[in-house]
mmCIF file of C-alpha atoms in Angstrom:
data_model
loop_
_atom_site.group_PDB
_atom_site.id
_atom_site.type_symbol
_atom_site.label_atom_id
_atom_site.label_comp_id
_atom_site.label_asym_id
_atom_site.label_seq_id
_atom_site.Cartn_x
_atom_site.Cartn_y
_atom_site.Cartn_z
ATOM 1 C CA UNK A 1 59.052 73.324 87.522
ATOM 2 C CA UNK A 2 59.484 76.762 87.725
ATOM 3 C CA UNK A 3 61.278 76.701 91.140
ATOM 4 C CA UNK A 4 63.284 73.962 89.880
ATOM 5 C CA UNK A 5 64.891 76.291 87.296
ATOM 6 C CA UNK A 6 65.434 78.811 89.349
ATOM 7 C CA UNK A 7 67.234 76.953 91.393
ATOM 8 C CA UNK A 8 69.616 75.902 89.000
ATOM 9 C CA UNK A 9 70.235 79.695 87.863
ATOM 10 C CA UNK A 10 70.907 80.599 91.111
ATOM 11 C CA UNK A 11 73.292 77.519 91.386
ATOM 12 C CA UNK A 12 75.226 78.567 87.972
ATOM 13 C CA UNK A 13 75.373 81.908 89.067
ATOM 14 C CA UNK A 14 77.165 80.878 92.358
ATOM 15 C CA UNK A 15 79.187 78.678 90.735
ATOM 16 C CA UNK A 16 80.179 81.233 87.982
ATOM 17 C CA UNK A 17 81.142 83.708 91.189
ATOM 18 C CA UNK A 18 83.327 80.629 92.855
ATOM 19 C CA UNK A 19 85.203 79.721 89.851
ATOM 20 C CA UNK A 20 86.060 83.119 89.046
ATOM 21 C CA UNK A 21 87.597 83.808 92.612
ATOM 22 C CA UNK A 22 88.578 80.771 93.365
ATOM 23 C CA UNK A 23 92.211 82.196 92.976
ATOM 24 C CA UNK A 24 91.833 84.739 95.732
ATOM 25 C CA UNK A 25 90.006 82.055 98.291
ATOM 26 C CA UNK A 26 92.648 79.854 97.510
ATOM 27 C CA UNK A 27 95.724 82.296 98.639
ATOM 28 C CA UNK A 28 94.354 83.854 101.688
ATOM 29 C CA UNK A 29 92.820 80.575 103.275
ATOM 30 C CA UNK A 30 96.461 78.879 102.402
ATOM 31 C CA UNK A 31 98.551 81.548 103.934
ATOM 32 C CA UNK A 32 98.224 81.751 107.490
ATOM 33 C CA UNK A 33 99.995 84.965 107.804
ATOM 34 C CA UNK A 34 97.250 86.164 106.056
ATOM 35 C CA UNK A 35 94.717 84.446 107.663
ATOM 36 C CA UNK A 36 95.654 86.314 111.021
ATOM 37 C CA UNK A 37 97.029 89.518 109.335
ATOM 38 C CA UNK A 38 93.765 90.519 108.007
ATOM 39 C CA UNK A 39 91.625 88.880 111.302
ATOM 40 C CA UNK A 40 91.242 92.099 113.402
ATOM 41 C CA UNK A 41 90.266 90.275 116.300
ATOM 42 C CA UNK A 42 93.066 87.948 116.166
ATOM 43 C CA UNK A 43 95.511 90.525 115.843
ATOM 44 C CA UNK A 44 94.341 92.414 118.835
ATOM 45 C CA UNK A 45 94.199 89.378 120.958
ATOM 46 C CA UNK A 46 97.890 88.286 120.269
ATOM 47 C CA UNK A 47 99.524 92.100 119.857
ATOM 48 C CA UNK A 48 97.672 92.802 123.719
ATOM 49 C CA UNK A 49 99.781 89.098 124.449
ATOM 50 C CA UNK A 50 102.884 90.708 123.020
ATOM 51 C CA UNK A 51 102.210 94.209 124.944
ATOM 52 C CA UNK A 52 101.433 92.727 128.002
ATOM 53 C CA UNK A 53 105.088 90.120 128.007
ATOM 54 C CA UNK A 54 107.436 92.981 126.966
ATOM 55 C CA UNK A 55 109.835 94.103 129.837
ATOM 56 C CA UNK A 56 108.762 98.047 130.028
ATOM 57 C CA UNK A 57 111.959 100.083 129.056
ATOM 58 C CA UNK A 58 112.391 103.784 130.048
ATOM 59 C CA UNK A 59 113.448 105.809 126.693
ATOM 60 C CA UNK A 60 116.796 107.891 127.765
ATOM 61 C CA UNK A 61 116.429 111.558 128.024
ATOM 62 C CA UNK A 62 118.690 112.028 124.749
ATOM 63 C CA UNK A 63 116.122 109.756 122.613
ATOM 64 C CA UNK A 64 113.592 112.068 123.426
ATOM 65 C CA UNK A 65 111.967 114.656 121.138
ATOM 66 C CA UNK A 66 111.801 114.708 117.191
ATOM 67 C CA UNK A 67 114.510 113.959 114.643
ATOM 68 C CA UNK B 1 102.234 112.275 113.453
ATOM 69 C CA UNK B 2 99.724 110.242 116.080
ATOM 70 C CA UNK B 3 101.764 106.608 117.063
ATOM 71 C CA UNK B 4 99.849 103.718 115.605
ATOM 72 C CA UNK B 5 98.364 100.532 117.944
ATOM 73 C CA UNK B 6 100.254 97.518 117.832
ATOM 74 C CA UNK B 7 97.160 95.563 115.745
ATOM 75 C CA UNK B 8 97.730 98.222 113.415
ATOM 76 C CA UNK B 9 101.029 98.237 112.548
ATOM 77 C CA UNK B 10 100.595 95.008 110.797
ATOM 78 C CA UNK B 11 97.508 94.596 109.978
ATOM 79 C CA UNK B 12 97.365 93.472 106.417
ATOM 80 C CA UNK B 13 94.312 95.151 103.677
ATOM 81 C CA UNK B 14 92.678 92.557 102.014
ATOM 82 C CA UNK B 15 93.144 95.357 98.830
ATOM 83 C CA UNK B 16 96.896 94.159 99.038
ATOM 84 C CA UNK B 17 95.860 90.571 97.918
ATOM 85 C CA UNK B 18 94.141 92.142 94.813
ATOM 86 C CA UNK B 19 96.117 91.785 92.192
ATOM 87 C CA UNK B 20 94.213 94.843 90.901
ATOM 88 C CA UNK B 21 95.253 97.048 93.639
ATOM 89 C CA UNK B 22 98.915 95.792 94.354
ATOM 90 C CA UNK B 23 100.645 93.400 92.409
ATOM 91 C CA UNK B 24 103.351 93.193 95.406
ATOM 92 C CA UNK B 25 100.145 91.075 97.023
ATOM 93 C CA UNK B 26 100.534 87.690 94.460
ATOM 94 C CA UNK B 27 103.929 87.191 95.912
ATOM 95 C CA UNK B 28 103.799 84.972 99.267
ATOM 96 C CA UNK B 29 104.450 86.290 102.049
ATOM 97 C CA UNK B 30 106.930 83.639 103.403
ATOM 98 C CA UNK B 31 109.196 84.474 100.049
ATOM 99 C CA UNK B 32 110.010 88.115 101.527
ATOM 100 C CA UNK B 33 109.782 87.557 105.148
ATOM 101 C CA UNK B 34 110.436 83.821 105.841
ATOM 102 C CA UNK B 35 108.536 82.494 108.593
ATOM 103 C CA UNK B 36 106.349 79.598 108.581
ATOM 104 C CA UNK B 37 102.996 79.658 107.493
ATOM 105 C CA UNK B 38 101.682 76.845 108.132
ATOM 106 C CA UNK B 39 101.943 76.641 111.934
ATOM 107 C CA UNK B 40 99.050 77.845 113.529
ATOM 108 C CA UNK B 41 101.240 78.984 116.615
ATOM 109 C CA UNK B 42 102.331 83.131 116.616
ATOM 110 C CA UNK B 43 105.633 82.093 118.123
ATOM 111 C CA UNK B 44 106.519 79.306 115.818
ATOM 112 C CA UNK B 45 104.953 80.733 112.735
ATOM 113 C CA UNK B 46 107.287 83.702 113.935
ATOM 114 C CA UNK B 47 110.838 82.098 113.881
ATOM 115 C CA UNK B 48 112.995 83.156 111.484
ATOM 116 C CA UNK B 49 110.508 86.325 110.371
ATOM 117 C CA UNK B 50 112.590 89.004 108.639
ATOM 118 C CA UNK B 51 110.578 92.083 109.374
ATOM 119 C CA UNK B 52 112.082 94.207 106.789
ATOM 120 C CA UNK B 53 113.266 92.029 104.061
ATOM 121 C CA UNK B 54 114.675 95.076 102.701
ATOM 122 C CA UNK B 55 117.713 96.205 104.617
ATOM 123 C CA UNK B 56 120.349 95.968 104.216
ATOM 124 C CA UNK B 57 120.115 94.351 100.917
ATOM 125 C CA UNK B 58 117.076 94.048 98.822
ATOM 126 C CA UNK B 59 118.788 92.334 96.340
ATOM 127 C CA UNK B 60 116.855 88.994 96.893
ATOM 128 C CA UNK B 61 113.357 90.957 97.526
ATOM 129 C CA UNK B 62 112.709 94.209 95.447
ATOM 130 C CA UNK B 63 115.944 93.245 93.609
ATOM 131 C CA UNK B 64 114.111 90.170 92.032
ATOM 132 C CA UNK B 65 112.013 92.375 89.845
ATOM 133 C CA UNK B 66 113.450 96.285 90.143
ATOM 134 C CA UNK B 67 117.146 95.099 89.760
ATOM 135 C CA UNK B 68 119.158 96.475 87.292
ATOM 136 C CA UNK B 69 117.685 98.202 84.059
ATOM 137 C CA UNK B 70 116.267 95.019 82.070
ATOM 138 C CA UNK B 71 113.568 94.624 79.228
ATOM 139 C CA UNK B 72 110.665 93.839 82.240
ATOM 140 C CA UNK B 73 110.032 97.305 82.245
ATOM 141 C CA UNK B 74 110.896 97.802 86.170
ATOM 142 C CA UNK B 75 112.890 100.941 86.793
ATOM 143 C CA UNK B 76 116.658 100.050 87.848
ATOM 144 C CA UNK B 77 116.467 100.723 91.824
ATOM 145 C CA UNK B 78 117.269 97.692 94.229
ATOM 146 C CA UNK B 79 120.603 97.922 92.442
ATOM 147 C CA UNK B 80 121.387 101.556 93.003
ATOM 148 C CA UNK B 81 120.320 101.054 96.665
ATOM 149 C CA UNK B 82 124.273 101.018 97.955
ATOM 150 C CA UNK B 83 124.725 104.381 97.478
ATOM 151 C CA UNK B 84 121.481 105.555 98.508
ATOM 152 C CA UNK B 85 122.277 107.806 101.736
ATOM 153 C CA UNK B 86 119.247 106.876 103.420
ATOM 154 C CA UNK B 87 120.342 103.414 103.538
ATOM 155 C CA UNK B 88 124.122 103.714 103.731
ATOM 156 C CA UNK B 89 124.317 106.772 105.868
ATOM 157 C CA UNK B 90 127.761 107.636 104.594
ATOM 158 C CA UNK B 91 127.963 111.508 104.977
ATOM 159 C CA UNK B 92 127.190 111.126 109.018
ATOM 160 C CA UNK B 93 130.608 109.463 109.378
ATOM 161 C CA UNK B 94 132.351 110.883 106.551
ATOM 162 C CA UNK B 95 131.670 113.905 108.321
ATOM 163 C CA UNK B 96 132.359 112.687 111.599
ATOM 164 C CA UNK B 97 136.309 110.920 110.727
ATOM 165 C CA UNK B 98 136.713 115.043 109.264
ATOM 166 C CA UNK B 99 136.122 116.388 112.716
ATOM 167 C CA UNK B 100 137.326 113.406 115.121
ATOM 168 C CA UNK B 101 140.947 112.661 116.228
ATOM 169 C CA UNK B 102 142.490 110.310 114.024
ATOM 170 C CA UNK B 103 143.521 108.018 116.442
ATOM 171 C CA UNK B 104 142.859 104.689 116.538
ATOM 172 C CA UNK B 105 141.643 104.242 119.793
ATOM 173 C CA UNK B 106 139.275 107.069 119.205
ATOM 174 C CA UNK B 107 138.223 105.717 116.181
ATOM 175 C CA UNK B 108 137.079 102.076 117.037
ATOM 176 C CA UNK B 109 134.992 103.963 119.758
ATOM 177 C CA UNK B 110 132.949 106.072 117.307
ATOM 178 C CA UNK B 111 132.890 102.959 114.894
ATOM 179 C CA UNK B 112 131.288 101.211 117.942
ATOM 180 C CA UNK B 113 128.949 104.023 118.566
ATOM 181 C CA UNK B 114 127.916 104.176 115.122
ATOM 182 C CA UNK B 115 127.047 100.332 114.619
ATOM 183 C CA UNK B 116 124.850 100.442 118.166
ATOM 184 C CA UNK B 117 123.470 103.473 117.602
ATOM 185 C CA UNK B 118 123.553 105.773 114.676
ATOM 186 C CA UNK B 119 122.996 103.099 112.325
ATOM 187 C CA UNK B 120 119.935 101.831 113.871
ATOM 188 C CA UNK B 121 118.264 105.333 112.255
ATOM 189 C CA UNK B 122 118.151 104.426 108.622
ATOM 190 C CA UNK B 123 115.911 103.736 105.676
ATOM 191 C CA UNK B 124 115.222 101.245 103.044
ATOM 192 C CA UNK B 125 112.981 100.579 100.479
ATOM 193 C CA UNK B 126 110.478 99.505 102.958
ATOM 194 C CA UNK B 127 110.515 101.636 105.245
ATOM 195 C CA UNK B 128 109.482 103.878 102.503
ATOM 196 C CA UNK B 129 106.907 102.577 100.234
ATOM 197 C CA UNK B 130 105.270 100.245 102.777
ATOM 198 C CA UNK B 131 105.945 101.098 106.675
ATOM 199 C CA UNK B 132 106.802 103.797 108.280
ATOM 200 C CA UNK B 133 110.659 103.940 108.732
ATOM 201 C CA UNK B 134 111.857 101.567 111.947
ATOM 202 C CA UNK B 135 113.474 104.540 113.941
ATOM 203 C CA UNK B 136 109.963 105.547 114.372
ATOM 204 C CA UNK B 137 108.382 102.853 115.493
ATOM 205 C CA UNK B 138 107.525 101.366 112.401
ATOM 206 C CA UNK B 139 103.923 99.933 111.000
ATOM 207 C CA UNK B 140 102.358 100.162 107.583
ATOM 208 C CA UNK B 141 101.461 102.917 106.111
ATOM 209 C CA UNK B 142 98.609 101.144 104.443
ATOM 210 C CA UNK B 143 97.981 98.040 105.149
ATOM 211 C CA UNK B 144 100.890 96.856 103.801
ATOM 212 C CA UNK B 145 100.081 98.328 99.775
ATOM 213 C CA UNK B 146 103.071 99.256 98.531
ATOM 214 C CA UNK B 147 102.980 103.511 97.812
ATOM 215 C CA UNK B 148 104.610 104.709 94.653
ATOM 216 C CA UNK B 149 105.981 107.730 96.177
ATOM 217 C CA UNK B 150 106.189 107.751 100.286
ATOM 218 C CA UNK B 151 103.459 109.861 101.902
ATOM 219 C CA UNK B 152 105.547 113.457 103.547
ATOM 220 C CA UNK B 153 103.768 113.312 106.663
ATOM 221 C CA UNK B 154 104.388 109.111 107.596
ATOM 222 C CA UNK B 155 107.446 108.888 105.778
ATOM 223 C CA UNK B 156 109.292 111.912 105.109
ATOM 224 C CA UNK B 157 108.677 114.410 107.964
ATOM 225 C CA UNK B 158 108.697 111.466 110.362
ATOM 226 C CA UNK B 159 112.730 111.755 110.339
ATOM 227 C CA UNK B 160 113.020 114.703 108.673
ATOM 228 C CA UNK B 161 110.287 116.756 110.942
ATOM 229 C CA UNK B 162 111.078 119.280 113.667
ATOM 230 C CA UNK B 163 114.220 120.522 111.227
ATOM 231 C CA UNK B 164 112.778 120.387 107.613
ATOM 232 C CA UNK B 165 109.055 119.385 108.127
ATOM 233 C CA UNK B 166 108.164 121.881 110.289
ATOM 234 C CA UNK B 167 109.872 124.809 108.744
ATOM 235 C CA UNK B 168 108.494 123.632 105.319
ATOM 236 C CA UNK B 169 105.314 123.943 106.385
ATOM 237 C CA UNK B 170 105.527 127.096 108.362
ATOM 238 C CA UNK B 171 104.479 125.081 112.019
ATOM 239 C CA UNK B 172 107.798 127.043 113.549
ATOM 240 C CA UNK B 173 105.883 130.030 115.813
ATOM 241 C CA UNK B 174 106.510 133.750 113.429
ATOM 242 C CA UNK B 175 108.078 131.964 110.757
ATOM 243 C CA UNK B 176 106.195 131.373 107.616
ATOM 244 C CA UNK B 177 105.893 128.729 105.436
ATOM 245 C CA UNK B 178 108.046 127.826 102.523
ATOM 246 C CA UNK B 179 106.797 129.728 99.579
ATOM 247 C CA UNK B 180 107.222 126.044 97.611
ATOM 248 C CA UNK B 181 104.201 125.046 99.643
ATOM 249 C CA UNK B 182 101.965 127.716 100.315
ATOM 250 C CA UNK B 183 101.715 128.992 96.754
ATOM 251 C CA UNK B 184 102.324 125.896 94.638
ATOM 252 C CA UNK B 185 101.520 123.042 97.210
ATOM 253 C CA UNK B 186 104.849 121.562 96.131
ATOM 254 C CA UNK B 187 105.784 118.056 98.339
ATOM 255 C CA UNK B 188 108.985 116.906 99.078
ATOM 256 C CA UNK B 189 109.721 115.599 96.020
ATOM 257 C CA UNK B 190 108.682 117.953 93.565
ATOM 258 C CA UNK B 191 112.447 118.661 94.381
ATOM 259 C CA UNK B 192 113.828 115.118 95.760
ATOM 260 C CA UNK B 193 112.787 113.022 93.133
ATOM 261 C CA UNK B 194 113.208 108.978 93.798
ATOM 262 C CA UNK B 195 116.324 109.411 91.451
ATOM 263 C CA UNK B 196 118.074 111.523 94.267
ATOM 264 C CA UNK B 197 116.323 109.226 96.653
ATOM 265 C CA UNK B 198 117.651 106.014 95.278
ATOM 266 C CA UNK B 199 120.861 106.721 94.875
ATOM 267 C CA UNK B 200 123.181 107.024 92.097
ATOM 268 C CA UNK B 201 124.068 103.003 91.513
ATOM 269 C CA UNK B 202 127.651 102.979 90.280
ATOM 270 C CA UNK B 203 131.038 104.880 90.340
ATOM 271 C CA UNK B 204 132.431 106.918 93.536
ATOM 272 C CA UNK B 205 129.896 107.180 96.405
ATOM 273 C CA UNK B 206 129.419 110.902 96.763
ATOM 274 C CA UNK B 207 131.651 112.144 100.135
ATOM 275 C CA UNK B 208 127.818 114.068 101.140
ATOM 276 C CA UNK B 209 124.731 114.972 99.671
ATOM 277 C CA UNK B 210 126.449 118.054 97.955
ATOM 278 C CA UNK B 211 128.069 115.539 96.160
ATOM 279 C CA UNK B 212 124.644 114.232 95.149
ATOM 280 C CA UNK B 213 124.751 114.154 91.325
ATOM 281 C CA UNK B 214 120.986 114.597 90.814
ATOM 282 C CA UNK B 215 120.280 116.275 94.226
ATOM 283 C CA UNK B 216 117.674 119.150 94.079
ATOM 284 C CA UNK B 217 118.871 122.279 92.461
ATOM 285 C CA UNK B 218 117.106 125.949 92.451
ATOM 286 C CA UNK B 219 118.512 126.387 89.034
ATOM 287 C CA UNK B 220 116.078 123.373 87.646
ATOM 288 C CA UNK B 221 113.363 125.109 87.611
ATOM 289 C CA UNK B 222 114.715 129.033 88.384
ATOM 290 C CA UNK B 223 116.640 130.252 85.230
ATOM 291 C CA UNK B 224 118.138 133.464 84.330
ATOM 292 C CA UNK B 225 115.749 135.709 82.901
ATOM 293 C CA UNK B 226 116.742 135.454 78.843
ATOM 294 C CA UNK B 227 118.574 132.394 78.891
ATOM 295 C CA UNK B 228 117.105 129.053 76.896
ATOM 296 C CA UNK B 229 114.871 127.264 78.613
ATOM 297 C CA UNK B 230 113.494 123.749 77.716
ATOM 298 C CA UNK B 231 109.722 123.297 78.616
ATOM 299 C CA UNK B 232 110.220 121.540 82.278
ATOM 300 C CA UNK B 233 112.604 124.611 83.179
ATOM 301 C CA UNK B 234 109.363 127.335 82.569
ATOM 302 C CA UNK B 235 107.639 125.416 85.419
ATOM 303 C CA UNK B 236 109.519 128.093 88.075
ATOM 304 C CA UNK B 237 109.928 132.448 87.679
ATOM 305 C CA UNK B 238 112.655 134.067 85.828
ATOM 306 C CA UNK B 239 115.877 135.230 88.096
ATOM 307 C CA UNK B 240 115.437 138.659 87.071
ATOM 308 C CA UNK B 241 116.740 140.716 89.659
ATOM 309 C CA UNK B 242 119.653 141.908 88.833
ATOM 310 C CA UNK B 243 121.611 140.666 91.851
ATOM 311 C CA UNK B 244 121.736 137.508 90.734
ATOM 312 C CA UNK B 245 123.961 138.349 87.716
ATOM 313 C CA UNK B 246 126.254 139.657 90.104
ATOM 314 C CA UNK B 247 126.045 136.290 92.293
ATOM 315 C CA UNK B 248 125.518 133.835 89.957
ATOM 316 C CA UNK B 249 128.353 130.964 90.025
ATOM 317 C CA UNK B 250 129.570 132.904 93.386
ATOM 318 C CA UNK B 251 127.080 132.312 95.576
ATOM 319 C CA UNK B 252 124.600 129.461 96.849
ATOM 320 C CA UNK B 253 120.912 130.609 96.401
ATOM 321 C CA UNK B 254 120.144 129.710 100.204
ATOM 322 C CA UNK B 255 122.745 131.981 101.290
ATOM 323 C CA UNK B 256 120.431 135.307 100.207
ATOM 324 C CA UNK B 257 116.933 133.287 100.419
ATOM 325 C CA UNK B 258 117.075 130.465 103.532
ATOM 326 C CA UNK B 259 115.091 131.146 106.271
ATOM 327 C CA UNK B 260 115.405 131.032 109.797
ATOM 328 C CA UNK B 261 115.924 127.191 110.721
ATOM 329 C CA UNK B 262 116.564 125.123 113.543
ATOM 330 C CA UNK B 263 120.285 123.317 113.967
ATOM 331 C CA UNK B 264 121.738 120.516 116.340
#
């Protein structure tokens, strides 16, 4: 019996915690942007993509240096 | 300032989505940017991705909320933005139609130069308070939280570094630091407050920053000794030497007290 009940604390208690940020769940797992902005792996794997398919571009001699 | 990684330059902190942390983080991110968030592809969730919503106009973006003075309690900025000079650049080709021949030949070809070059190095309200500016290289300065005032070493010294940074903060070989810093560990805009910053909203763009209304002025804070001072003007010492009596009205503080600088 005892187990029981604790049981069902632990269950209100996580279902307390899910209802209260249920909000913030709800935005990031809708937004894919931010579903891959915040994924550090994911962002390293496509930015290396990027990298890797630019054309490399020699800066001029007058861009050079500080502002 | 060390160049960032690619991943970081847009990789988002989950403290942005806190509402707690940075109410900029409720809005979606498809409002600002565009894009489409539900495709799972980079390249198609890509198309159409405004990277900063901000320039030229950020009417639609900050404008929504920090528009023109309202009852929301936002301070009047997106509004004012026109005549900011780091987003218009004005006094660069004011300055340049003084010097330059007149001609109209002559002057298509620096209006050409301008638009492909000169006005690729500006700033906006992004490239302040959430990146660092585009000309130099871009990426967040925090994981995209918005910063009330722009960090000096990121933001401001980033542009305005080997010929204001570095003599600020004394990193020019035998020259010393500005006193502002060393002594009162005074930042950029102790002086260049966002007023100056955002521009002065309506009436007569100024020709340069001389111009500037609400620029920074010695004389805020630096008073003649004896004369009536409100409470913010005590915050700087007395002009009590007696040369500036003599000078005062005639002469431009910097002309006695600038230091040596470098110039184009």
């Amino acid at each position: 019996m005892k187990n029981v009940s604790k049981l069902f604390v632990i269950f209100v208690a996580v279902f307390i915690f899910v209802l209260v940020n249920a909000a913030t769940f709800v935005s990031a797992e809708e937004s894919g942007c931010v579903s891959c902005h915040t994924n550090l792996k994911k962002l390293l794997k496509i930015t290396s993509a990027i990298e890797a398919s630019k054309p490399k571009v020699e800066k001029p001699a007058e861009s050079k240096g500080e502002g | 300032m060390a160049p960032l990684e690619p991943y970081e330059k847009v990789q988002i902190d989950t403290d942005f989505l806190d509402e707690d942390e940075d109410v900029h983080g409720q809005v979606s991110c498809e409002k600002c940017h565009g894009g489409n968030p539900e495709s799972n592809d980079y390249k198609t969730a890509h198309e159409g991705v405004v990277r900063d919503p901000t320039y030229p106009d950020p009417s639609k973006t900050c404008g929504e909320c920090h528009a023109m003075e309202n009852e929301s309690g936002h301070p009047e900025i997106a509004g004012k933005s026109k005549t900011s000079f780091h987003m218009s650049l004005a006094p660069f080709k004011n300055k340049i139609y003084l010097r330059a021949n007149p001609d109209s030949c002559v002057r298509d070809k620096i209006d050409n130069a301008m638009g492909t070059n000169c006005s690729a190095c500006h700033s906006s309200c992004g490239q302040c308070h959430v990146s660092r500016p585009g000309s130099v290289g871009g990426g967040f300065i925090d994981g995209h939280l918005f910063q009330k005032t722009p960090p000096v070493e990121t933001n401001c010294t980033s542009c305005h570094g080997s010929r204001v940074g570095q003599e600020f903060h004394g990193e020019n070989e035998g020259i010393p630091a500005d006193v502002h810093h060393t002594e009162h560990g005074m930042a950029c805009k102790a002086c260049h407050t966002g007023d100056e910053m955002h521009g002065i909203g309506m009436g007569k763009e100024p020709f340069d920053r001389y111009e500037v209304a609400n620029r920074a002025k010695c004389e805020d804070c630096h008073k003649m000794a004896g004369s009536e001072k409100t409470e913010a003007d005590k915050q700087g010492k007395d002009l009590v030497h007696p040369d500036h009596a003599i000078h005062q009205g005639k002469v431009s503080c910097q002309v006695c007290h600038s230091m040596p600088y470098k110039n184009c």
